[in-house]
CSV table of C-alpha atoms in Angstrom, one decimal:
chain,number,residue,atom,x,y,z
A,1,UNK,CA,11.8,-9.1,-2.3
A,2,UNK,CA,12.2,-13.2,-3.1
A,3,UNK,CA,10.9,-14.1,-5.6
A,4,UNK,CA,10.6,-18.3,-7.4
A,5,UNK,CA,8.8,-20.2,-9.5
A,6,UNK,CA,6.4,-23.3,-9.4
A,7,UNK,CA,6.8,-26.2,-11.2
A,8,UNK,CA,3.1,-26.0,-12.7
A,9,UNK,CA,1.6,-24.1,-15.6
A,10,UNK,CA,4.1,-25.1,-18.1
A,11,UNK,CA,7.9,-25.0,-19.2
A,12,UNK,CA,8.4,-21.6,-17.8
A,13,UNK,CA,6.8,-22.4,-14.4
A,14,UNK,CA,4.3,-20.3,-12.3
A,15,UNK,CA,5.9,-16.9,-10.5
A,16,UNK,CA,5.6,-17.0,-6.8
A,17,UNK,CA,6.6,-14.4,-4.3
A,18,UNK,CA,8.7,-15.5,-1.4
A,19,UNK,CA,8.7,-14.4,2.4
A,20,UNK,CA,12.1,-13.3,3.9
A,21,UNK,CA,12.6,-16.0,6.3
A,22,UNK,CA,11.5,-18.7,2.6
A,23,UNK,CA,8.6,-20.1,4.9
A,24,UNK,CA,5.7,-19.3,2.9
A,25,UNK,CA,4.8,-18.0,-0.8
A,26,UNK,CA,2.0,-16.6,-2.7
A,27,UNK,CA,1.5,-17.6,-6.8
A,28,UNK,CA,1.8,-13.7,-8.3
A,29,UNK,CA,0.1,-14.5,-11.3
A,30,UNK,CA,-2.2,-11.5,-11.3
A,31,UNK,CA,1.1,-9.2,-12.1
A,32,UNK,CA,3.4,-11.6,-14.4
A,33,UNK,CA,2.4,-15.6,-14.6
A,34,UNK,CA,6.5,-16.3,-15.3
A,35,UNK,CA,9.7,-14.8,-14.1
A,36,UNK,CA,10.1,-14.5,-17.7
A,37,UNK,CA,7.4,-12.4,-18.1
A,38,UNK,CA,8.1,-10.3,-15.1
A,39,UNK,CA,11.7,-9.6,-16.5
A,40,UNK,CA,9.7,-8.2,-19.6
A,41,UNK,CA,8.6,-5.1,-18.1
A,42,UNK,CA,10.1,-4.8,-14.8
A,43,UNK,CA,9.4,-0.8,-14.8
A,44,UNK,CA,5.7,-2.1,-14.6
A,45,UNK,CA,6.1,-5.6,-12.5
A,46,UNK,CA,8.5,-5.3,-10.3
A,47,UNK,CA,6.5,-2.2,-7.9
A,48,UNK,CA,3.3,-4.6,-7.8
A,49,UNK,CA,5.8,-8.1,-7.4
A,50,UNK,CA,7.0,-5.2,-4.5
A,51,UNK,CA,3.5,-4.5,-3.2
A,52,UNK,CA,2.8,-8.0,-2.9
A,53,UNK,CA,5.8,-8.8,-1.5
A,54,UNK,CA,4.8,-7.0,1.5
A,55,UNK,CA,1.8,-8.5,1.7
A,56,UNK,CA,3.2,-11.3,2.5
A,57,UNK,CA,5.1,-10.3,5.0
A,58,UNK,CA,2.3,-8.9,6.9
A,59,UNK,CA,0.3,-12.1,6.6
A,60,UNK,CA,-2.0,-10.3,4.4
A,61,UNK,CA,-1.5,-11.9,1.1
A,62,UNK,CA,-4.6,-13.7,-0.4
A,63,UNK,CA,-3.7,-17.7,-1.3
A,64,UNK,CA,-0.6,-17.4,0.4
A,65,UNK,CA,1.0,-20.9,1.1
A,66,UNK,CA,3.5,-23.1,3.3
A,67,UNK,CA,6.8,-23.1,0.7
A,68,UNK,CA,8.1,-26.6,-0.1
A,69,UNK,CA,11.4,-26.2,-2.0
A,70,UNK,CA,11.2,-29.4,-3.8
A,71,UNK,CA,8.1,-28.1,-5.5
A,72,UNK,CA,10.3,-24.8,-7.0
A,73,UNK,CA,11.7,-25.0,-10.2
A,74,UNK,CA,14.9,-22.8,-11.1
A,75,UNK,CA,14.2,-19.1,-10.6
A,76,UNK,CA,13.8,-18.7,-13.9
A,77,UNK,CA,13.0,-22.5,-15.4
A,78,UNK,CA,14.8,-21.5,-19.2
A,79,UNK,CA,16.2,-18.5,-20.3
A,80,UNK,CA,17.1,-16.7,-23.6
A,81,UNK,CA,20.3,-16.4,-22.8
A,82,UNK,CA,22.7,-18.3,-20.2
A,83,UNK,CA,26.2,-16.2,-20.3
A,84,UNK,CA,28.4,-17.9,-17.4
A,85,UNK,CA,32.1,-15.7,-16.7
A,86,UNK,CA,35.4,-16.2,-14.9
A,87,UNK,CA,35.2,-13.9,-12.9
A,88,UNK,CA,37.8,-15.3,-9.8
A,89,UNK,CA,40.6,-15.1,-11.9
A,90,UNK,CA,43.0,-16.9,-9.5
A,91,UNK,CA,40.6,-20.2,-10.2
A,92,UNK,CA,41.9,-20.1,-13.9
A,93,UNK,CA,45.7,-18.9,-12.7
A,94,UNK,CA,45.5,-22.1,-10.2
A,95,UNK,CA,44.3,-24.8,-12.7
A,96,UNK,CA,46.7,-23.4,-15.5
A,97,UNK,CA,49.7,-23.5,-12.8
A,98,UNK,CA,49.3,-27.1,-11.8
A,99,UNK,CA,49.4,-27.9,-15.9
A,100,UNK,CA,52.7,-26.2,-15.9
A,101,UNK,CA,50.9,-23.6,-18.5
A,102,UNK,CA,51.8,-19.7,-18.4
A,103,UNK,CA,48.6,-17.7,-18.3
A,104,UNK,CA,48.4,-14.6,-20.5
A,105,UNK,CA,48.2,-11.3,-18.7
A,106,UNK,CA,45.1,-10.3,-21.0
A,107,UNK,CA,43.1,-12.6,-18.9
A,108,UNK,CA,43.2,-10.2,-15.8
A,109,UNK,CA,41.7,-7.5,-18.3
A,110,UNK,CA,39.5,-9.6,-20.4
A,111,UNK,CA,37.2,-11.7,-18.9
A,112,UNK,CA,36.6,-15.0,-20.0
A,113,UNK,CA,32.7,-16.0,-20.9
A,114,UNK,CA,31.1,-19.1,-22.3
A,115,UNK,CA,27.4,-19.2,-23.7
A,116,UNK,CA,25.8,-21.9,-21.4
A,117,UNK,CA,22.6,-24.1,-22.4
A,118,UNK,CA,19.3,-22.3,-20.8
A,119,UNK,CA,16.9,-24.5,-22.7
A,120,UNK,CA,16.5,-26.5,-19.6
A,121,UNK,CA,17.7,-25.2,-15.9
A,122,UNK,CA,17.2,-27.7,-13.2
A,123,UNK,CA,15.5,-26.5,-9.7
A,124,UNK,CA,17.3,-26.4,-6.2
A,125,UNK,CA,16.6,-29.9,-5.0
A,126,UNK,CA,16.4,-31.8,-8.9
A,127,UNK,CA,18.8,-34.6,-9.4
A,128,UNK,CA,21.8,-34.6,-10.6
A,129,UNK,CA,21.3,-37.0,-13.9
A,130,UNK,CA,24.5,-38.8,-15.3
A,131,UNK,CA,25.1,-41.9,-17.3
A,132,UNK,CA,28.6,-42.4,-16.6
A,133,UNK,CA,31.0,-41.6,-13.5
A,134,UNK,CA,34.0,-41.5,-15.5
A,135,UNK,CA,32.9,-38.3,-17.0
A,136,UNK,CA,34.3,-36.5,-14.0
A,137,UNK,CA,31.4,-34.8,-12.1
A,138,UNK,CA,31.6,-31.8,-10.7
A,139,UNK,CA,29.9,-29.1,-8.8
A,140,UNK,CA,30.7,-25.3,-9.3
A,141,UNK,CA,29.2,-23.1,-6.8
A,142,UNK,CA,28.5,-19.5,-8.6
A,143,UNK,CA,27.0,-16.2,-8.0
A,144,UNK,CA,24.4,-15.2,-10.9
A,145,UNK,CA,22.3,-12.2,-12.2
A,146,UNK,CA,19.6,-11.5,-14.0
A,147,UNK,CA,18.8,-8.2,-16.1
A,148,UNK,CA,16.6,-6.7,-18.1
A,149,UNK,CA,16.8,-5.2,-21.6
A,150,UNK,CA,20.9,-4.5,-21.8
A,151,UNK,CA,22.1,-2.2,-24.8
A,152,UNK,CA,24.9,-2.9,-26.8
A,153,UNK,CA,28.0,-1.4,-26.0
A,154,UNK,CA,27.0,-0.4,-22.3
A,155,UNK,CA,29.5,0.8,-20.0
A,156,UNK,CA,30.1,-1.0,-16.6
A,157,UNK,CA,28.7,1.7,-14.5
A,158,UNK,CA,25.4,2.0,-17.1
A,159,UNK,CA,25.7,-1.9,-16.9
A,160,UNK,CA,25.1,-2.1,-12.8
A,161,UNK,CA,21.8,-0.5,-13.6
A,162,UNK,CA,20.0,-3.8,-15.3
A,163,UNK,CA,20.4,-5.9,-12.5
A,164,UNK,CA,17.5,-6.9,-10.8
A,165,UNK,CA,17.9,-10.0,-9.6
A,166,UNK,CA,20.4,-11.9,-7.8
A,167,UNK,CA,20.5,-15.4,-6.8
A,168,UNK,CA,23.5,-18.8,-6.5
A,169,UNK,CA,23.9,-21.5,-8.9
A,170,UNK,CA,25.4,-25.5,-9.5
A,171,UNK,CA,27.2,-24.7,-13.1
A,172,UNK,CA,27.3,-28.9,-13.0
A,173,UNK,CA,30.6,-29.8,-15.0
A,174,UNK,CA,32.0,-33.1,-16.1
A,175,UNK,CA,35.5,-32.2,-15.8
A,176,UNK,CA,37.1,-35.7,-18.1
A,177,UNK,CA,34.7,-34.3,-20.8
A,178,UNK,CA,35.9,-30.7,-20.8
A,179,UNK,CA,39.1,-31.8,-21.6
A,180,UNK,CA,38.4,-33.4,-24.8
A,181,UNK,CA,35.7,-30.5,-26.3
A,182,UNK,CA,39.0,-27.6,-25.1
A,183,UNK,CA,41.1,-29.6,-26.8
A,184,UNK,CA,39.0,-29.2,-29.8
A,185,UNK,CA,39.7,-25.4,-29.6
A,186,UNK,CA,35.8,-24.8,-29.6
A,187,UNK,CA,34.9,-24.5,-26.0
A,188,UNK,CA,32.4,-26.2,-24.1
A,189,UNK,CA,29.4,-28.5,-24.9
A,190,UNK,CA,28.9,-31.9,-23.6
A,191,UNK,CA,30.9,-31.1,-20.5
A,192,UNK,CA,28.6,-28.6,-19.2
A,193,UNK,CA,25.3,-30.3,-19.0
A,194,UNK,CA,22.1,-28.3,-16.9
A,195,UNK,CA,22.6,-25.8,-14.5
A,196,UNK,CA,20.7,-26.0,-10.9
A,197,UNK,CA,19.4,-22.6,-9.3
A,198,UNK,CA,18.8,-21.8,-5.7
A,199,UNK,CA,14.7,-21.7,-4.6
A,200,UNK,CA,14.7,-18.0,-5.1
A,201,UNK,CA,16.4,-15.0,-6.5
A,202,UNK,CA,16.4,-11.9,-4.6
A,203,UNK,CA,16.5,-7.9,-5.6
A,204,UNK,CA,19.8,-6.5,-4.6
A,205,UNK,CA,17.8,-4.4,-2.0
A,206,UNK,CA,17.2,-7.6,-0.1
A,207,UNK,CA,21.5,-7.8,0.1
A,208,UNK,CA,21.8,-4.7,2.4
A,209,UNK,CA,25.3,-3.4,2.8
A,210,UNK,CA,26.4,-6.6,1.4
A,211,UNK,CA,25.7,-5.6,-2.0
A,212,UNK,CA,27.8,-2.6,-3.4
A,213,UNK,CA,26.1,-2.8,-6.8
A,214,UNK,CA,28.2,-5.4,-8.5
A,215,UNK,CA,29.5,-7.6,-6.0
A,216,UNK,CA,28.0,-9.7,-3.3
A,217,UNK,CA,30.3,-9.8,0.1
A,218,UNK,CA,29.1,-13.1,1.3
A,219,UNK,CA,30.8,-16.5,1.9
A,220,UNK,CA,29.2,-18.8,-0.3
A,221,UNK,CA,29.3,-22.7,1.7
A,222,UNK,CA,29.5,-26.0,-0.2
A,223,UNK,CA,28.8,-29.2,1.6
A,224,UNK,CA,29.5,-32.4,-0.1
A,225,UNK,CA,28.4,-35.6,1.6
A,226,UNK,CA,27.5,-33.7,5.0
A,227,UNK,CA,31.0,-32.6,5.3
A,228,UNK,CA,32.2,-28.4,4.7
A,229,UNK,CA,33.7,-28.3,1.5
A,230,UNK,CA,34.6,-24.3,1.2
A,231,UNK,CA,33.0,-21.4,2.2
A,232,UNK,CA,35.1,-18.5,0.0
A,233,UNK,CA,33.9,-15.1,0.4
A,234,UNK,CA,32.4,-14.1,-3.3
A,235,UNK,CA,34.0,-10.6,-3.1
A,236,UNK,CA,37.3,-11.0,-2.0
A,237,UNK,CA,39.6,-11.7,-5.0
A,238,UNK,CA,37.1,-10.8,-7.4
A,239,UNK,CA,38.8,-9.6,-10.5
A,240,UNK,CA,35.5,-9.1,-12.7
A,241,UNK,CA,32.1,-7.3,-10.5
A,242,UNK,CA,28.8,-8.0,-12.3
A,243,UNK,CA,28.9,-4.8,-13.9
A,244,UNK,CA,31.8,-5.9,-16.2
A,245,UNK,CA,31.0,-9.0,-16.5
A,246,UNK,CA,27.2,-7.6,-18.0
A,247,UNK,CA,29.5,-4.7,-20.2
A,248,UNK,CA,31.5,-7.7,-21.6
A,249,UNK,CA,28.7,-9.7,-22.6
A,250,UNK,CA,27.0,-7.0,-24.6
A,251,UNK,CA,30.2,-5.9,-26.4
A,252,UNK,CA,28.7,-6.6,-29.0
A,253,UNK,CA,25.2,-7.4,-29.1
A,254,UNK,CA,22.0,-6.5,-26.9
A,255,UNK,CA,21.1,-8.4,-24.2
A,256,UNK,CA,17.3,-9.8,-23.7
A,257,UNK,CA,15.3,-9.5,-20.5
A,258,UNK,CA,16.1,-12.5,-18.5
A,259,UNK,CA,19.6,-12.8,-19.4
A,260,UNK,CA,21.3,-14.6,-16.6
A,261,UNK,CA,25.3,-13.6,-16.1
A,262,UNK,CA,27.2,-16.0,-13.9
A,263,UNK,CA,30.3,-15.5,-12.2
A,264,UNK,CA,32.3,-18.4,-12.8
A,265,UNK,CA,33.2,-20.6,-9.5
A,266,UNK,CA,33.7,-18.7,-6.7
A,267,UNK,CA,37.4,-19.0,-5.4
A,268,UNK,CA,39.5,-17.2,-2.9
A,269,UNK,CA,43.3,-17.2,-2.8
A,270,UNK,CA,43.9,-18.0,0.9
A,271,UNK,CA,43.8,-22.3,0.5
A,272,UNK,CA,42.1,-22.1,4.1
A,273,UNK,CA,38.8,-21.1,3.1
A,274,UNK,CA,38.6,-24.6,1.0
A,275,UNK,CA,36.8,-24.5,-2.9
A,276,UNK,CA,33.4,-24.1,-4.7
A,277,UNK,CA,34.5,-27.0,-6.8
A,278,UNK,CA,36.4,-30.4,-6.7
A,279,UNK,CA,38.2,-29.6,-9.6
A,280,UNK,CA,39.8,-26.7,-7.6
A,281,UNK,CA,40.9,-28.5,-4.2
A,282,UNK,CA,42.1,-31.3,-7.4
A,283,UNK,CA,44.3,-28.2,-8.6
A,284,UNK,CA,46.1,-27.4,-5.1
A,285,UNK,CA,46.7,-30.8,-4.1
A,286,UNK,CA,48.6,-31.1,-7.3
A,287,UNK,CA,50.9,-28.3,-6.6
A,288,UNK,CA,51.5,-29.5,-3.1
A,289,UNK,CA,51.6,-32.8,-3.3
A,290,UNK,CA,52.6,-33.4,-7.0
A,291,UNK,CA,49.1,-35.6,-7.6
A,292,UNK,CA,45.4,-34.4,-6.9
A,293,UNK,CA,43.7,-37.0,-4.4
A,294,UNK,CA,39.8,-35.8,-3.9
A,295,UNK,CA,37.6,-38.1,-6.4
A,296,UNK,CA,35.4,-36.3,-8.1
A,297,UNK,CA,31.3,-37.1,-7.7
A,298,UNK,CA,30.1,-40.6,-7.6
A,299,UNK,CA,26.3,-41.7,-7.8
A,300,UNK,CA,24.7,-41.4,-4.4
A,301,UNK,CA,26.7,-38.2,-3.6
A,302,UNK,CA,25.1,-35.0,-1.9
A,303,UNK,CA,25.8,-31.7,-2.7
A,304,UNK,CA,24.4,-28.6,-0.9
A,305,UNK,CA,25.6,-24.7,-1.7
A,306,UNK,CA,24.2,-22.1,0.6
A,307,UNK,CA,24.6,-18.2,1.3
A,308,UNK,CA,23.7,-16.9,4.8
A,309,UNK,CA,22.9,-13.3,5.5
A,310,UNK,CA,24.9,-11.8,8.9
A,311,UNK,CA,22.5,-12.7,10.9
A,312,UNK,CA,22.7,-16.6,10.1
A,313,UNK,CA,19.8,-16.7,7.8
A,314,UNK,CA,19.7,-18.3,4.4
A,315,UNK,CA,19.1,-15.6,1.8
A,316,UNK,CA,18.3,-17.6,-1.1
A,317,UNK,CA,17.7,-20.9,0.0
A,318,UNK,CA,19.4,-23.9,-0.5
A,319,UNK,CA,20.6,-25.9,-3.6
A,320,UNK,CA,20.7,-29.2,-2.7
A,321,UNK,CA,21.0,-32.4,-5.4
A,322,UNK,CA,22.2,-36.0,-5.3
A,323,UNK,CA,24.3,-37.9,-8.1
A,324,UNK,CA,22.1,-40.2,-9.5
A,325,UNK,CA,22.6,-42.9,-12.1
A,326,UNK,CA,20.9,-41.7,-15.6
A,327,UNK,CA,19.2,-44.5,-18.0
A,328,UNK,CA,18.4,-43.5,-21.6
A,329,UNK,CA,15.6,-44.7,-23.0
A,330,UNK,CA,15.6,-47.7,-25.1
C-alpha cells in the first residue's frame, strides 16, 4: 500500500491512503489520523491501513478523492528522529579524491551518519526557500525508511524486520556552508536546512522483486531545469543496505516509531549514469578537468527526483521544488 499525508488537521498532517497508479486517495482517519500515529502501533494499523488500501483499489472506499500532490505534505510532516547515512561510499571516496585527501579504510566498515533536523520536513512540490545563492545550493537525491520501535543493539538481519515504509527524499544542502560548520569539527547545521519527501511512502511489498529486504534495485532520476541530470541505480555500489544502516543507528540507543533512516546520495561508480547531486558531477569534473564547472542552484531553478517501477510507472511520486528567493521578516 501508498500511503501520504494532507496538509490539514495540524503539524503532523492528516493520513491518507494512496491508489497504486497515485490518482486518487481516501483520508484514513478512522485507523490512525497521522502517519505518526500509524507508526505507533503498526501490529494494529498497518492490516486495517491494508484493508482500506484495497478498498481503494476496487473503487469501494467511502470519501475517496482525486489526489492533488501539491496538497500532500511530507510522508510524515516531522519526525522524532531524522538519522541520514552514507551509504554509497564511492560518493565520499570521489569528493575526498578531488581534495587530494586519503580516505580511511574504516569508512567502508563504518558507516557514516548525521542526525538531521525533523522538526520541519517540506512536502514533494514545497519550495525550496533560501536567502542567499552564495550559500551553494544543492539537491541530494536519497532513498529513506521508516521503522517502528528499534531495540538497542539490534543486529542487521533483526534490523530488516522494522522497516515498514519506504519512500525518496531532497536532503537540500548548501554545499559553501558545509564547509565552514566541517571545518569546525562538529558536523552539520546550517548547511543542511529542511528535507523534501516524495507524495507517498510505500510498504516494501509494494517494491516486488525489486526490494530484497534492505535495498531498493531501482534507478532513481534527477531532472534539473527539464534536463536528465542522473539516473544511478540505488543498489549497485551500495556499501551500506538499510539493515545496517538501521543496526548502526541504534548502537547505542533505541529507536522511536517513525524514525526515518536515509541513505545518503545515491551514487554509482560508472560516471555514465550522471549524479544525484551537483556537488558530485562538481567532484568529477575536478578530477578530469582540474576545475568543477556545473553552478550550483540559482533562484528560479527546478528540480524533480523520480523512481519508476519496471513497468514505467512512478512508485512514489514525484518530488518536484523550485529555488526561490527567501525574505525574513522584518
Amino acid at each position: 500500500m501508498k500511503l501520504g499525508s494532507l496538509k490539514e488537521g495540524g503539524r503532523d498532517g492528516t493520513l491518507i491512503v494512496v491508489n497504486r497508479d497515485l490518482t486518487r486517495g481516501v483520508r484514513a482517519t478512522t485507523v490512525a489520523p497521522t502517519m505518526q500515529k500509524a507508526l505507533d502501533d503498526w501490529a494494529t494499523n498497518g492490516p486495517k491501513l491494508r484493508a482500506l488500501a484495497e478498498q481503494l483499489e476496487d473503487d469501494k472506499a467511502v470519501g475517496s478523492f482525486e489526489l492533488d500532490t501539491t496538497a500532500l505534505a511530507a510522508p510524515l510532516p516531522r519526525a522524532y528522529q531524522w538519522a541520514d547515512g552514507s551509504a554509497y561510499v564511492v560518493h565520499v571516496e570521489l569528493v575526498r579524491k578531488a581534495r587530494g585527501v586519503e580516505m580511511p579504510p574504516s569508512f567502508w566498515t563504518d558507516p557514516l551518519m548525521y542526525q538531521g533536523g525533523s522538526d520541519s520536513f517540506i512536502g514533494p512540490n514545497d519550495e525550496i526557500e533560501m536567502a542567499d545563492e552564495a550559500w551553494g545550493i544543492d539537491f541530494e537525491g536519497e532513498i529513506g525508511v521508516m521503522v517502528d520501535d528499534v531495540p538497542m543493539g539490534i543486529s542487521p538481519e533483526a534490523a530488516r524486520k522494522h522497516i515498514k515504509l519506504v519512500t525518496i527524499l531532497n536532503d537540500v544542502s548548501l554545499r559553501n556552508v558545509i564547509v565552514g560548520e566541517l571545518a569546525k569539527g562538529f558536523g552539520f547545521f546550517h548547511g543542511k536546512p529542511a528535507t523534501a519527501f516524495a507524495p507517498v511512502a510505500v510498504t516494501p511489498d509494494e517494491l516486488g522483486d525489486d526490494w530484497n529486504g534492505a535495498r531498493l534495485d531501482r534507478p532513481l532520476i534527477s531532472t534539473l531545469n527539464g534536463k536528465e541530470f542522473g539516473h544511478p541505480n540505488a543498489a549497485t555500489d551500495l556499501t551500506f543496505d538499510f539493515g545496517q544502516l538501521i543496526a548502526h543507528a541504534a548502537r547505542t540507543r533505541h529507536l522511536e516509531a517513525g524514525t526515518i533512516v536515509g541513505s545518503g546520495t545515491v551514487a554509482n561508480r560508472d560516471a555514465a549514469v550522471g549524479c544525484s547531486c551537483i556537488a558530485e558531477r562538481r567532484v568529477r569534473e575536478t578530477i578530469d578537468g582540474g576545475k568543477p564547472v556545473t553552478p550550483f542552484m540559482s533562484f528560479g531553478d527546478h528540480i524533480r527526483i523520480e523512481m519508476f517501477d519496471r513497468g514505467g510507472k512512478s512508485i512514489f511520486g514525484a518530488i518536484d521544488q523550485k529555488v526561490v528567493r527567501y525574505t525574513p521578516p522584518a
